[in-house]
Each structure stands twice: as C-alpha cells, then as structure tokens.
PDB file of C-alpha atoms in Angstrom:
ATOM      1  CA  MET A   1      13.964 -64.860 -59.469  1.00 58.00           C
ATOM      2  CA  SER A   2      16.770 -67.513 -59.944  1.00 53.00           C
ATOM      3  CA  THR A   3      18.168 -68.192 -63.516  1.00 55.00           C
ATOM      4  CA  GLY A   4      20.062 -71.031 -64.918  1.00 57.00           C
ATOM      5  CA  SER A   5      21.849 -72.268 -67.956  1.00 52.00           C
ATOM      6  CA  GLY A   6      19.901 -75.581 -67.861  1.00 50.00           C
ATOM      7  CA  ASP A   7      22.759 -77.235 -65.912  1.00 54.00           C
ATOM      8  CA  PRO A   8      21.130 -78.634 -62.711  1.00 51.00           C
ATOM      9  CA  SER A   9      24.405 -78.485 -60.889  1.00 53.00           C
ATOM     10  CA  ALA A  10      25.396 -74.805 -61.757  1.00 53.00           C
ATOM     11  CA  THR A  11      24.730 -72.070 -59.103  1.00 54.00           C
ATOM     12  CA  PRO A  12      21.619 -70.093 -60.302  1.00 57.00           C
ATOM     13  CA  ASN A  13      21.939 -66.391 -60.779  1.00 62.00           C
ATOM     14  CA  ILE A  14      19.660 -64.049 -58.726  1.00 59.00           C
ATOM     15  CA  VAL A  15      17.795 -61.379 -60.579  1.00 60.00           C
ATOM     16  CA  ARG A  16      15.555 -58.835 -58.754  1.00 63.00           C
ATOM     17  CA  VAL A  17      12.889 -57.123 -60.780  1.00 60.00           C
ATOM     18  CA  VAL A  18      10.759 -54.351 -59.462  1.00 59.00           C
ATOM     19  CA  HIS A  19       7.692 -53.450 -61.443  1.00 63.00           C
ATOM     20  CA  VAL A  20       5.610 -50.277 -60.330  1.00 64.00           C
ATOM     21  CA  THR A  21       1.950 -49.490 -61.707  1.00 72.00           C
ATOM     22  CA  HIS A  22       0.517 -45.949 -61.782  1.00 73.00           C
ATOM     23  CA  PRO A  23      -2.332 -46.135 -59.241  1.00 76.00           C
ATOM     24  CA  ASP A  24      -4.674 -44.518 -62.036  1.00 80.00           C
ATOM     25  CA  ARG A  25      -3.859 -46.923 -64.804  1.00 84.00           C
ATOM     26  CA  ASP A  26      -7.274 -48.608 -65.015  1.00 86.00           C
ATOM     27  CA  THR A  27      -8.792 -45.029 -65.092  1.00 89.00           C
ATOM     28  CA  PHE A  28      -6.763 -43.835 -67.993  1.00 88.00           C
ATOM     29  CA  PHE A  29      -7.531 -47.164 -69.780  1.00 92.00           C
ATOM     30  CA  HIS A  30     -11.153 -47.089 -69.561  1.00 91.00           C
ATOM     31  CA  ALA A  31     -11.244 -43.394 -70.463  1.00 93.00           C
ATOM     32  CA  GLU A  32      -9.695 -44.383 -73.603  1.00 94.00           C
ATOM     33  CA  ALA A  33     -10.525 -47.937 -74.684  1.00 96.00           C
ATOM     34  CA  VAL A  34     -13.490 -49.057 -76.786  1.00 95.00           C
ATOM     35  CA  SER A  35     -16.101 -51.710 -75.242  1.00 96.00           C
ATOM     36  CA  SER A  36     -15.798 -55.406 -76.077  1.00 95.00           C
ATOM     37  CA  LYS A  37     -19.647 -55.015 -77.622  1.00 94.00           C
ATOM     38  CA  PHE A  38     -18.223 -52.540 -80.100  1.00 94.00           C
ATOM     39  CA  LEU A  39     -15.388 -54.985 -81.031  1.00 93.00           C
ATOM     40  CA  LYS A  40     -17.670 -57.832 -81.370  1.00 90.00           C
ATOM     41  CA  ALA A  41     -20.332 -56.082 -83.495  1.00 90.00           C
ATOM     42  CA  ASN A  42     -17.671 -54.728 -85.921  1.00 89.00           C
ATOM     43  CA  GLN A  43     -15.711 -57.922 -86.347  1.00 83.00           C
ATOM     44  CA  LYS A  44     -17.766 -59.307 -88.944  1.00 76.00           C
ATOM     45  CA  TYR A  45     -16.782 -56.346 -91.147  1.00 78.00           C
ATOM     46  CA  VAL A  46     -13.135 -57.571 -91.315  1.00 78.00           C
ATOM     47  CA  GLY A  47     -13.362 -60.199 -93.912  1.00 74.00           C
ATOM     48  CA  VAL A  48     -10.940 -62.471 -96.060  1.00 79.00           C
ATOM     49  CA  GLU A  49     -10.528 -63.369 -99.671  1.00 81.00           C
ATOM     50  CA  CYS A  50      -9.810 -66.771-101.020  1.00 85.00           C
ATOM     51  CA  THR A  51      -6.056 -66.956-101.765  1.00 83.00           C
ATOM     52  CA  GLN A  52      -6.320 -68.390-105.140  1.00 84.00           C
ATOM     53  CA  CYS A  53      -9.346 -66.699-106.758  1.00 87.00           C
ATOM     54  CA  ARG A  54      -9.991 -63.687-104.331  1.00 80.00           C
ATOM     55  CA  MET A  55     -13.566 -64.233-103.851  1.00 82.00           C
ATOM     56  CA  ARG A  56     -14.841 -62.635-100.774  1.00 79.00           C
ATOM     57  CA  LEU A  57     -15.663 -65.571 -98.080  1.00 78.00           C
ATOM     58  CA  ASP A  58     -18.209 -65.629 -95.276  1.00 75.00           C
ATOM     59  CA  LYS A  59     -17.367 -69.217 -94.395  1.00 77.00           C
ATOM     60  CA  PRO A  60     -13.670 -69.520 -95.169  1.00 79.00           C
ATOM     61  CA  LEU A  61     -11.703 -72.649 -95.421  1.00 84.00           C
ATOM     62  CA  LYS A  62      -8.389 -72.230 -93.634  1.00 82.00           C
ATOM     63  CA  CYS A  63      -5.049 -73.888 -94.118  1.00 85.00           C
ATOM     64  CA  ALA A  64      -5.041 -76.568 -91.125  1.00 82.00           C
ATOM     65  CA  LYS A  65      -1.294 -76.018 -90.620  1.00 81.00           C
ATOM     66  CA  CYS A  66      -0.768 -72.104 -90.596  1.00 79.00           C
ATOM     67  CA  LYS A  67      -4.120 -71.121 -90.498  1.00 76.00           C
ATOM     68  CA  SER A  68      -3.034 -67.879 -92.266  1.00 73.00           C
ATOM     69  CA  VAL A  69      -4.573 -68.377 -95.757  1.00 82.00           C
ATOM     70  CA  TRP A  70      -8.017 -68.963 -96.535  1.00 82.00           C
ATOM     71  CA  TYR A  71      -9.791 -70.579 -99.536  1.00 89.00           C
ATOM     72  CA  CYS A  72     -13.298 -70.929-101.245  1.00 89.00           C
ATOM     73  CA  SER A  73     -13.020 -74.632-101.943  1.00 90.00           C
ATOM     74  CA  LYS A  74     -10.651 -77.615-101.745  1.00 89.00           C
ATOM     75  CA  GLU A  75     -10.137 -77.033-105.590  1.00 91.00           C
ATOM     76  CA  CYS A  76      -8.607 -73.757-105.014  1.00 90.00           C
ATOM     77  CA  GLN A  77      -6.490 -74.775-102.231  1.00 90.00           C
ATOM     78  CA  LYS A  78      -5.087 -77.654-104.358  1.00 89.00           C
ATOM     79  CA  LYS A  79      -4.327 -75.034-106.906  1.00 90.00           C
ATOM     80  CA  ASN A  80      -2.605 -72.779-104.591  1.00 89.00           C
ATOM     81  CA  TRP A  81      -0.448 -75.368-102.651  1.00 91.00           C
ATOM     82  CA  SER A  82       2.679 -75.159-104.856  1.00 89.00           C
ATOM     83  CA  LYS A  83       2.849 -71.337-104.019  1.00 85.00           C
ATOM     84  CA  HIS A  84       1.782 -71.725-100.464  1.00 85.00           C
ATOM     85  CA  LYS A  85       4.251 -74.388 -99.401  1.00 85.00           C
ATOM     86  CA  PRO A  86       7.307 -72.831 -99.067  1.00 83.00           C
ATOM     87  CA  THR A  87       5.883 -70.291 -96.624  1.00 75.00           C
ATOM     88  CA  CYS A  88       3.523 -72.423 -94.675  1.00 82.00           C
ATOM     89  CA  HIS A  89       4.534 -73.046 -91.143  1.00 75.00           C
ATOM     90  CA  GLU A  90       2.857 -74.752 -88.026  1.00 75.00           C
ATOM     91  CA  ASP A  91       0.990 -72.421 -85.862  1.00 71.00           C
ATOM     92  CA  GLU A  92      -0.062 -73.704 -82.473  1.00 64.00           C
ATOM     93  CA  ARG A  93      -3.022 -71.123 -81.965  1.00 63.00           C
ATOM     94  CA  SER A  94      -6.295 -72.578 -83.176  1.00 52.00           C
ATOM     95  CA  SER A  95      -7.156 -69.576 -85.200  1.00 59.00           C
ATOM     96  CA  GLY A  96      -3.870 -68.368 -85.991  1.00 64.00           C
ATOM     97  CA  LEU A  97      -3.281 -64.753 -86.447  1.00 75.00           C
ATOM     98  CA  LEU A  98      -6.860 -64.030 -88.060  1.00 80.00           C
ATOM     99  CA  LYS A  99      -8.805 -63.133 -84.804  1.00 84.00           C
ATOM    100  CA  LEU A 100      -5.918 -61.026 -83.476  1.00 89.00           C
ATOM    101  CA  VAL A 101      -5.485 -59.100 -86.603  1.00 89.00           C
ATOM    102  CA  GLN A 102      -9.388 -58.784 -86.839  1.00 89.00           C
ATOM    103  CA  MET A 103      -9.510 -57.306 -83.259  1.00 93.00           C
ATOM    104  CA  ILE A 104      -6.588 -54.733 -84.193  1.00 95.00           C
ATOM    105  CA  ILE A 105      -8.263 -53.623 -87.214  1.00 94.00           C
ATOM    106  CA  THR A 106     -11.611 -53.256 -85.682  1.00 95.00           C
ATOM    107  CA  ASN A 107     -10.242 -51.135 -82.808  1.00 97.00           C
ATOM    108  CA  PRO A 108     -10.245 -47.494 -83.807  1.00 96.00           C
ATOM    109  CA  VAL A 109      -7.837 -46.357 -80.876  1.00 97.00           C
ATOM    110  CA  ILE A 110      -5.276 -49.005 -81.840  1.00 97.00           C
ATOM    111  CA  LEU A 111      -5.774 -48.476 -85.505  1.00 97.00           C
ATOM    112  CA  GLY A 112      -5.276 -44.430 -84.944  1.00 97.00           C
ATOM    113  CA  TYR A 113      -2.000 -45.018 -83.391  1.00 97.00           C
ATOM    114  CA  LEU A 114      -0.837 -47.496 -85.993  1.00 97.00           C
ATOM    115  CA  LYS A 115      -1.920 -45.254 -88.699  1.00 98.00           C
ATOM    116  CA  LEU A 116       0.238 -42.324 -87.215  1.00 97.00           C
ATOM    117  CA  GLY A 117       3.378 -44.864 -86.793  1.00 97.00           C
ATOM    118  CA  VAL A 118       3.033 -45.890 -90.612  1.00 97.00           C
ATOM    119  CA  ILE A 119       2.948 -42.210 -91.652  1.00 97.00           C
ATOM    120  CA  PHE A 120       6.325 -41.675 -89.987  1.00 97.00           C
ATOM    121  CA  ALA A 121       7.777 -45.226 -90.775  1.00 96.00           C
ATOM    122  CA  CYS A 122       6.641 -44.999 -94.618  1.00 95.00           C
ATOM    123  CA  GLY A 123       7.798 -41.465 -95.190  1.00 94.00           C
ATOM    124  CA  LEU A 124       4.309 -40.141 -95.922  1.00 96.00           C
ATOM    125  CA  LEU A 125       5.134 -36.609 -94.861  1.00 96.00           C
ATOM    126  CA  ASP A 126       8.508 -36.727 -96.894  1.00 94.00           C
ATOM    127  CA  ASP A 127       6.878 -37.532-100.100  1.00 93.00           C
ATOM    128  CA  PRO A 128       3.528 -36.444-101.318  1.00 93.00           C
ATOM    129  CA  ARG A 129       3.434 -39.117-104.170  1.00 94.00           C
ATOM    130  CA  ILE A 130       3.459 -42.030-101.691  1.00 95.00           C
ATOM    131  CA  GLY A 131       0.000 -43.588-101.503  1.00 96.00           C
ATOM    132  CA  PHE A 132      -1.183 -41.867-104.359  1.00 97.00           C
ATOM    133  CA  ASP A 133       1.000 -42.340-107.407  1.00 95.00           C
ATOM    134  CA  MET A 134       2.903 -45.344-105.758  1.00 94.00           C
ATOM    135  CA  PRO A 135       2.248 -47.730-103.034  1.00 95.00           C
ATOM    136  CA  PHE A 136       3.504 -48.230 -99.774  1.00 95.00           C
ATOM    137  CA  MET A 137       3.303 -51.342 -97.463  1.00 96.00           C
ATOM    138  CA  ALA A 138       4.028 -51.402 -93.649  1.00 96.00           C
ATOM    139  CA  ARG A 139       5.007 -54.630 -92.240  1.00 94.00           C
ATOM    140  CA  VAL A 140       3.923 -54.967 -88.584  1.00 95.00           C
ATOM    141  CA  GLU A 141       5.412 -57.511 -86.513  1.00 94.00           C
ATOM    142  CA  ILE A 142       3.057 -59.239 -83.972  1.00 93.00           C
ATOM    143  CA  ALA A 143       4.084 -61.363 -80.879  1.00 93.00           C
ATOM    144  CA  ILE A 144       2.250 -62.715 -77.673  1.00 94.00           C
ATOM    145  CA  GLU A 145       3.992 -61.900 -74.348  1.00 96.00           C
ATOM    146  CA  PRO A 146       3.146 -62.547 -70.983  1.00 96.00           C
ATOM    147  CA  SER A 147       0.501 -60.156 -69.423  1.00 95.00           C
ATOM    148  CA  ASP A 148       2.486 -60.051 -66.295  1.00 93.00           C
ATOM    149  CA  ILE A 149       5.782 -58.570 -66.775  1.00 92.00           C
ATOM    150  CA  LEU A 150       7.293 -60.699 -63.942  1.00 91.00           C
ATOM    151  CA  ASP A 151       6.459 -63.681 -66.229  1.00 94.00           C
ATOM    152  CA  PHE A 152       8.177 -62.136 -69.084  1.00 95.00           C
ATOM    153  CA  ALA A 153      11.305 -61.529 -67.005  1.00 93.00           C
ATOM    154  CA  GLY A 154      11.080 -65.411 -66.014  1.00 94.00           C
ATOM    155  CA  LEU A 155      11.052 -66.629 -69.579  1.00 95.00           C
ATOM    156  CA  TYR A 156      13.815 -63.996 -70.722  1.00 95.00           C
ATOM    157  CA  PHE A 157      15.932 -65.141 -67.690  1.00 93.00           C
ATOM    158  CA  ASN A 158      15.147 -68.692 -68.111  1.00 90.00           C
ATOM    159  CA  ASP A 159      13.689 -68.895 -64.566  1.00 88.00           C
ATOM    160  CA  ARG A 160      12.696 -72.633 -63.849  1.00 81.00           C
ATOM    161  CA  THR A 161       9.931 -71.568 -61.665  1.00 84.00           C
ATOM    162  CA  THR A 162       7.982 -69.807 -64.309  1.00 86.00           C
ATOM    163  CA  GLY A 163       4.639 -71.204 -64.601  1.00 83.00           C
ATOM    164  CA  GLU A 164       3.693 -73.365 -67.584  1.00 87.00           C
ATOM    165  CA  LYS A 165       0.280 -72.076 -68.233  1.00 92.00           C
ATOM    166  CA  LEU A 166       0.649 -68.194 -68.820  1.00 95.00           C
ATOM    167  CA  GLN A 167      -1.886 -65.626 -70.099  1.00 94.00           C
ATOM    168  CA  GLY A 168      -0.498 -63.687 -73.089  1.00 95.00           C
ATOM    169  CA  MET A 169      -1.297 -60.680 -74.743  1.00 96.00           C
ATOM    170  CA  VAL A 170      -0.653 -59.030 -78.287  1.00 96.00           C
ATOM    171  CA  GLN A 171       2.321 -56.847 -78.561  1.00 96.00           C
ATOM    172  CA  LEU A 172       3.378 -54.931 -81.841  1.00 96.00           C
ATOM    173  CA  ASN A 173       7.289 -55.517 -81.794  1.00 95.00           C
ATOM    174  CA  ALA A 174       8.387 -53.287 -84.926  1.00 95.00           C
ATOM    175  CA  ILE A 175       7.094 -51.655 -88.036  1.00 95.00           C
ATOM    176  CA  THR A 176       9.126 -52.468 -91.170  1.00 92.00           C
ATOM    177  CA  THR A 177       8.577 -50.682 -94.445  1.00 93.00           C
ATOM    178  CA  TRP A 178       8.806 -51.444 -98.153  1.00 87.00           C
ATOM    179  CA  ASN A 179       8.786 -48.618-100.499  1.00 72.00           C
ATOM    180  CA  HIS A 180       9.241 -47.958-104.257  1.00 70.00           C
ATOM    181  CA  SER A 181      12.907 -47.319-103.947  1.00 71.00           C
ATOM    182  CA  MET A 182      13.667 -50.934-102.974  1.00 70.00           C
ATOM    183  CA  GLN A 183      15.161 -53.215-105.554  1.00 63.00           C
ATOM    184  CA  THR A 184      12.362 -56.168-104.533  1.00 81.00           C
ATOM    185  CA  PRO A 185       8.976 -55.329-106.278  1.00 86.00           C
ATOM    186  CA  LEU A 186       5.656 -55.734-104.705  1.00 89.00           C
ATOM    187  CA  THR A 187       4.341 -59.056-105.999  1.00 88.00           C
ATOM    188  CA  PRO A 188       1.696 -58.953-108.697  1.00 90.00           C
ATOM    189  CA  LYS A 189      -1.063 -59.883-106.406  1.00 87.00           C
ATOM    190  CA  ARG A 190      -0.155 -57.195-103.742  1.00 91.00           C
ATOM    191  CA  LEU A 191       0.128 -54.521-106.445  1.00 94.00           C
ATOM    192  CA  SER A 192      -3.138 -55.424-107.829  1.00 93.00           C
ATOM    193  CA  MET A 193      -4.814 -55.156-104.352  1.00 92.00           C
ATOM    194  CA  TRP A 194      -3.237 -51.457-103.980  1.00 96.00           C
ATOM    195  CA  HIS A 195      -4.489 -50.507-107.459  1.00 97.00           C
ATOM    196  CA  GLU A 196      -8.128 -51.839-106.783  1.00 95.00           C
ATOM    197  CA  ALA A 197      -7.888 -50.042-103.394  1.00 96.00           C
ATOM    198  CA  ARG A 198      -6.739 -46.817-104.805  1.00 98.00           C
ATOM    199  CA  ALA A 199      -9.282 -46.738-107.507  1.00 98.00           C
ATOM    200  CA  ARG A 200     -12.192 -47.540-105.092  1.00 97.00           C
ATOM    201  CA  LEU A 201     -11.157 -44.903-102.669  1.00 97.00           C
ATOM    202  CA  ASN A 202     -10.906 -42.164-105.482  1.00 97.00           C
ATOM    203  CA  ALA A 203     -14.561 -43.265-106.571  1.00 98.00           C
ATOM    204  CA  GLU A 204     -15.812 -43.089-103.076  1.00 97.00           C
ATOM    205  CA  GLY A 205     -14.603 -39.446-102.586  1.00 97.00           C
ATOM    206  CA  PHE A 206     -11.187 -40.165-100.582  1.00 97.00           C
ATOM    207  CA  ALA A 207      -8.937 -39.101-103.441  1.00 97.00           C
ATOM    208  CA  LYS A 208      -6.932 -37.002-101.096  1.00 96.00           C
ATOM    209  CA  ASP A 209      -6.327 -39.709 -98.599  1.00 98.00           C
ATOM    210  CA  PRO A 210      -3.244 -42.012 -99.192  1.00 98.00           C
ATOM    211  CA  VAL A 211      -3.594 -45.709 -99.389  1.00 98.00           C
ATOM    212  CA  GLY A 212      -1.287 -48.606 -99.194  1.00 97.00           C
ATOM    213  CA  LEU A 213      -0.863 -52.097 -97.726  1.00 96.00           C
ATOM    214  CA  ILE A 214      -0.425 -53.281 -94.322  1.00 95.00           C
ATOM    215  CA  GLU A 215       1.055 -57.056 -93.376  1.00 92.00           C
ATOM    216  CA  PHE A 216       0.696 -58.443 -90.240  1.00 91.00           C
ATOM    217  CA  PHE A 217       3.518 -61.095 -89.547  1.00 86.00           C
ATOM    218  CA  GLY A 218       4.094 -63.576 -86.803  1.00 80.00           C
ATOM    219  CA  CYS A 219       7.131 -63.049 -84.765  1.00 63.00           C
ATOM    220  CA  SER A 220       8.041 -66.439 -83.479  1.00 55.00           C
ATOM    221  CA  PRO A 221      10.791 -68.419 -85.199  1.00 49.00           C
ATOM    222  CA  ALA A 222       8.079 -71.066 -86.069  1.00 48.00           C
ATOM    223  CA  ASP A 223       5.701 -68.923 -87.985  1.00 47.00           C
ATOM    224  CA  THR A 224       7.817 -66.249 -89.537  1.00 49.00           C
ATOM    225  CA  GLY A 225       6.160 -67.324 -93.008  1.00 54.00           C
ATOM    226  CA  ASN A 226       2.875 -66.697 -91.888  1.00 67.00           C
ATOM    227  CA  SER A 227       1.190 -63.249 -92.627  1.00 78.00           C
ATOM    228  CA  ILE A 228      -2.001 -61.507 -93.486  1.00 84.00           C
ATOM    229  CA  THR A 229      -2.282 -58.679 -95.780  1.00 88.00           C
ATOM    230  CA  ALA A 230      -4.725 -55.963 -96.133  1.00 91.00           C
ATOM    231  CA  GLU A 231      -5.318 -52.464 -97.679  1.00 94.00           C
ATOM    232  CA  PHE A 232      -4.615 -49.631 -95.521  1.00 97.00           C
ATOM    233  CA  HIS A 233      -6.428 -46.484 -95.773  1.00 97.00           C
ATOM    234  CA  ILE A 234      -5.084 -43.374 -93.846  1.00 97.00           C
ATOM    235  CA  PRO A 235      -7.302 -40.268 -93.595  1.00 97.00           C
ATOM    236  CA  ALA A 236      -5.918 -36.790 -94.504  1.00 95.00           C
ATOM    237  CA  ILE A 237      -6.822 -35.772 -91.044  1.00 95.00           C
ATOM    238  CA  MET A 238      -4.080 -38.373 -89.620  1.00 97.00           C
ATOM    239  CA  LEU A 239      -1.580 -36.580 -91.789  1.00 97.00           C
ATOM    240  CA  ALA A 240      -2.346 -33.283 -90.146  1.00 96.00           C
ATOM    241  CA  VAL A 241      -2.024 -34.735 -86.752  1.00 96.00           C
ATOM    242  CA  ALA A 242       1.435 -36.137 -87.697  1.00 97.00           C
ATOM    243  CA  ARG A 243       2.424 -32.786 -89.027  1.00 97.00           C
ATOM    244  CA  ILE A 244       1.937 -31.005 -85.722  1.00 96.00           C
ATOM    245  CA  ARG A 245       3.864 -33.770 -83.899  1.00 95.00           C
ATOM    246  CA  LYS A 246       2.563 -33.190 -80.534  1.00 95.00           C
ATOM    247  CA  PRO A 247       4.522 -35.567 -78.232  1.00 96.00           C
ATOM    248  CA  PHE A 248       2.849 -38.214 -76.263  1.00 95.00           C
ATOM    249  CA  GLU A 249       2.524 -37.375 -72.381  1.00 92.00           C
ATOM    250  CA  TYR A 250       2.936 -39.997 -69.546  1.00 87.00           C
ATOM    251  CA  ILE A 251       3.001 -39.745 -65.617  1.00 84.00           C
ATOM    252  CA  SER A 252       5.685 -41.669 -63.912  1.00 80.00           C
ATOM    253  CA  ALA A 253       4.367 -44.226 -61.450  1.00 75.00           C
ATOM    254  CA  ILE A 254       7.413 -43.694 -59.040  1.00 74.00           C
ATOM    255  CA  THR A 255       7.872 -39.741 -59.237  1.00 80.00           C
ATOM    256  CA  GLY A 256       4.513 -38.559 -60.653  1.00 82.00           C
ATOM    257  CA  THR A 257       6.271 -36.189 -62.932  1.00 88.00           C
ATOM    258  CA  LEU A 258       4.991 -35.436 -66.529  1.00 90.00           C
ATOM    259  CA  ILE A 259       7.214 -37.293 -68.981  1.00 90.00           C
ATOM    260  CA  GLU A 260       6.888 -36.207 -72.679  1.00 94.00           C
ATOM    261  CA  GLN A 261       7.706 -38.706 -75.498  1.00 95.00           C
ATOM    262  CA  PRO A 262       8.264 -37.122 -79.090  1.00 96.00           C
ATOM    263  CA  LEU A 263       6.095 -38.538 -81.621  1.00 96.00           C
ATOM    264  CA  SER A 264       7.414 -41.119 -83.893  1.00 97.00           C
ATOM    265  CA  ALA A 265       6.596 -44.700 -85.341  1.00 97.00           C
ATOM    266  CA  VAL A 266       8.156 -46.544 -82.285  1.00 96.00           C
ATOM    267  CA  ALA A 267       6.494 -44.006 -79.780  1.00 97.00           C
ATOM    268  CA  CYS A 268       3.177 -45.148 -81.535  1.00 97.00           C
ATOM    269  CA  LEU A 269       4.065 -48.810 -81.085  1.00 97.00           C
ATOM    270  CA  GLU A 270       4.740 -48.047 -77.475  1.00 96.00           C
ATOM    271  CA  ARG A 271       1.547 -46.546 -76.949  1.00 96.00           C
ATOM    272  CA  VAL A 272      -0.298 -49.161 -78.529  1.00 97.00           C
ATOM    273  CA  ASN A 273       1.613 -51.901 -76.460  1.00 97.00           C
ATOM    274  CA  LEU A 274       1.064 -50.119 -72.945  1.00 95.00           C
ATOM    275  CA  HIS A 275      -2.670 -49.676 -73.927  1.00 96.00           C
ATOM    276  CA  ILE A 276      -3.004 -53.403 -74.492  1.00 97.00           C
ATOM    277  CA  ARG A 277      -1.081 -54.182 -71.257  1.00 95.00           C
ATOM    278  CA  ALA A 278      -3.264 -52.091 -69.132  1.00 95.00           C
ATOM    279  CA  ASP A 279      -6.160 -54.188 -70.253  1.00 96.00           C
ATOM    280  CA  LYS A 280      -6.512 -56.654 -67.155  1.00 92.00           C
ATOM    281  CA  GLU A 281     -10.201 -58.061 -68.347  1.00 94.00           C
ATOM    282  CA  ASN A 282      -9.636 -58.910 -71.937  1.00 96.00           C
ATOM    283  CA  GLN A 283     -11.912 -55.908 -73.010  1.00 97.00           C
ATOM    284  CA  LEU A 284     -10.013 -55.510 -76.224  1.00 97.00           C
ATOM    285  CA  ARG A 285      -9.988 -59.336 -77.049  1.00 95.00           C
ATOM    286  CA  LEU A 286      -6.281 -59.208 -77.171  1.00 96.00           C
ATOM    287  CA  ARG A 287      -5.263 -61.812 -74.816  1.00 94.00           C
ATOM    288  CA  SER A 288      -4.394 -65.532 -75.548  1.00 90.00           C
ATOM    289  CA  GLU A 289      -2.979 -68.299 -73.674  1.00 90.00           C
ATOM    290  CA  MET A 290       0.703 -68.449 -74.715  1.00 92.00           C
ATOM    291  CA  THR A 291       1.956 -71.337 -76.719  1.00 90.00           C
ATOM    292  CA  GLU A 292       5.166 -72.972 -76.442  1.00 90.00           C
ATOM    293  CA  GLN A 293       6.311 -71.102 -79.678  1.00 87.00           C
ATOM    294  CA  ASP A 294       5.476 -67.751 -77.903  1.00 91.00           C
ATOM    295  CA  LYS A 295       7.472 -68.682 -74.949  1.00 93.00           C
ATOM    296  CA  GLU A 296      10.463 -70.022 -76.904  1.00 92.00           C
ATOM    297  CA  ALA A 297      10.640 -66.809 -78.978  1.00 92.00           C
ATOM    298  CA  ILE A 298      11.404 -64.909 -75.467  1.00 95.00           C
ATOM    299  CA  ARG A 299      13.760 -67.572 -74.286  1.00 94.00           C
ATOM    300  CA  ALA A 300      15.731 -67.265 -77.437  1.00 94.00           C
ATOM    301  CA  ALA A 301      16.017 -63.648 -76.977  1.00 94.00           C
ATOM    302  CA  GLY A 302      17.285 -64.045 -73.554  1.00 95.00           C
ATOM    303  CA  ARG A 303      19.862 -66.498 -74.829  1.00 95.00           C
ATOM    304  CA  ASN A 304      21.048 -63.850 -77.544  1.00 94.00           C
ATOM    305  CA  GLU A 305      20.223 -66.202 -80.324  1.00 94.00           C
ATOM    306  CA  ASP A 306      21.020 -64.921 -83.906  1.00 91.00           C
ATOM    307  CA  ALA A 307      17.550 -65.256 -85.147  1.00 88.00           C
ATOM    308  CA  LEU A 308      15.278 -62.312 -86.667  1.00 87.00           C
ATOM    309  CA  SER A 309      12.564 -62.704 -84.017  1.00 87.00           C
ATOM    310  CA  SER A 310      15.396 -62.362 -81.203  1.00 91.00           C
ATOM    311  CA  HIS A 311      16.890 -59.294 -82.670  1.00 92.00           C
ATOM    312  CA  ILE A 312      13.328 -57.691 -83.100  1.00 93.00           C
ATOM    313  CA  LEU A 313      12.481 -58.489 -79.461  1.00 95.00           C
ATOM    314  CA  LYS A 314      15.795 -57.162 -78.289  1.00 95.00           C
ATOM    315  CA  GLU A 315      15.299 -53.959 -80.057  1.00 95.00           C
ATOM    316  CA  LYS A 316      11.843 -53.344 -78.649  1.00 96.00           C
ATOM    317  CA  MET A 317      13.111 -53.988 -75.168  1.00 95.00           C
ATOM    318  CA  GLY A 318      15.800 -51.543 -75.876  1.00 94.00           C
ATOM    319  CA  ARG A 319      13.477 -48.783 -76.607  1.00 94.00           C
ATOM    320  CA  GLU A 320      10.421 -49.272 -74.401  1.00 94.00           C
ATOM    321  CA  ARG A 321      10.820 -47.858 -70.794  1.00 89.00           C
ATOM    322  CA  LEU A 322       8.946 -51.016 -69.437  1.00 89.00           C
ATOM    323  CA  TYR A 323      11.978 -53.206 -69.918  1.00 90.00           C
ATOM    324  CA  ALA A 324      14.739 -50.748 -68.846  1.00 82.00           C
ATOM    325  CA  GLU A 325      15.645 -53.014 -65.964  1.00 74.00           C
ATOM    326  CA  LEU A 326      15.903 -56.059 -68.112  1.00 79.00           C
ATOM    327  CA  VAL A 327      18.446 -55.052 -70.860  1.00 69.00           C
TER     328      VAL A 327
END
C-alpha cells in the first residue's frame, strides 16, 4: 500500500503488509464461541438505571448527544444536565456504547477472560481485602477497528486508497484501574453502587466472592467523556484459575509451532481481541460500521499525536502479536 503525508506532490512511501491466518481458525472459534441466539435471549437482562434517580428502566430515554446516559423522564434529565454537561461528547453511533457493552457483558466467554484480566490488573490476588472490605474499579477502553487488518494498516499509514465504508469490530485496548490507595476517591454514586452490590451478594450467598465496579470507556478522541459503569462480580472459582496461572496456548499460522503466553491482564485482553476478530459472521454481535471518529483515532496514532487514545492504541500495538510488523 502507498502512504503519504497529505501533500499530493509528495512521493508516496510503500509499505508491504503480509497477514497469515491459521487454516483452523474458524474451527477454533466455533468450538469456543457462544451463539447469537444465546446472546439475543440474554441481552434483556443487562439493563440500565436512570442517571438521576437510579430507577431501573425498561424503556430508557437516552441523551441524544452522547447516548451513554439514560433517564426515566425529561424532568430527571433536566435535573442532571449540570452534572452531565462537562462530560457529554458527540457519539456518531446510533446506540452509543450501550449495545456493544451489553454484548460484552452477556457473553460468558469474553466476560470470563475479562474477569481473569481484572483479577491481575486490580491486584485481587495480592490483597484479600479488595472486593470485600474495599472496592476496586477496572476501566476498560473500548475501540472500533477494521475487521480486516489490512484496512487497519491502511488507516494507520494514511493510505489514500483505503475504502470509505469499512466494517468495524469491537476491540478492548486497555484495562486501567482505580484502587483505595489512590488520592482521588470514588464518586459517592459509585461508592453507593458498590456498597449495594456487596450487601446484595452477601445476602444471596456470595460472601466469599469479590465484587467491584467496571467502567467501559470510549477510546476515540471525541467520546473520551462517555462511559458506562456496572457492578462486577468475580466468582471465587475465577480466583482459583488465576492462581494456577496456566499459560494461554496458540499455534503459529506460519510455522505450526505451539506458543505459550503467560497469563496476565494484557494476555487476557489479547485473547478477547483475537476471539472477536475471528468472528467473520458477526455471531458475537460485536461488529459495527466504522464511524469517522473511529477512523480518525487510528490515523492519529499513525501520526504519533500526543493524545490519550493514540498512546493507548500504540501500547496495544506494541504488545499484541498481530501488529508486530506495523510498529
């Protein structure tokens, strides 16, 4: 592909990208993936609350601009506007983050890997008080990338021949954490959410399971203020799996050799991202047409812009093997 700086008179650079897919990738995917029917049937169990009064909503009214907060009435929306206004940013997707987050939370395979990653990221194995006597919060950065890695390379290297209409897919770019040792406390609303979740799980017989919060956050420069926060229950059996630290295993598409990857937070993210990428038929319901905001986030990283979303994407590219030839 040819790349350029935007100057039509400049001589384009030539970048050769070679991508190899393992011949059994589809078989591996279908052996692990849950069905679309299962996801659709369980999506209804992932609901939202009114941002102002916290009433559970069957038919929420959403903010028309960011599409990431919901209300039971126009009155609650007006009362909440002064708090919401500083973090409200335009989102070009018609449903914002909600439908994508619903599909992540509803999917037991993806959620299982994410829970393992959060255990390592938030230090649940290091301090037995976390999730019981004190909360934790994991912040998951969500982005939309082209489902074809060659289209990703085209955007990253500013290839002028890259198509305008690109099929995108969800990718989890990073897990960052809040913990009790940080100077900035949880907001009263989040602290209340955690206390309520902890008390309810204790009453339901899950007193030995840690619980915290998870925040899903848009990664493009335009939606960095938009997020969705939910309680995050981690069964004790997941802690046992994490303690064993059995590595992930992959088979090289080029050499056929077995590759072992030590279990860690970033290894779990890579596992999720590869699983989503292998879904060619949108069985997981995590594919979406790319918006201009999504595309610009990738171009900005290719230009080495000093923006948070660019740094996060560059860090992901540096650690995940799929991007090895691009960085």
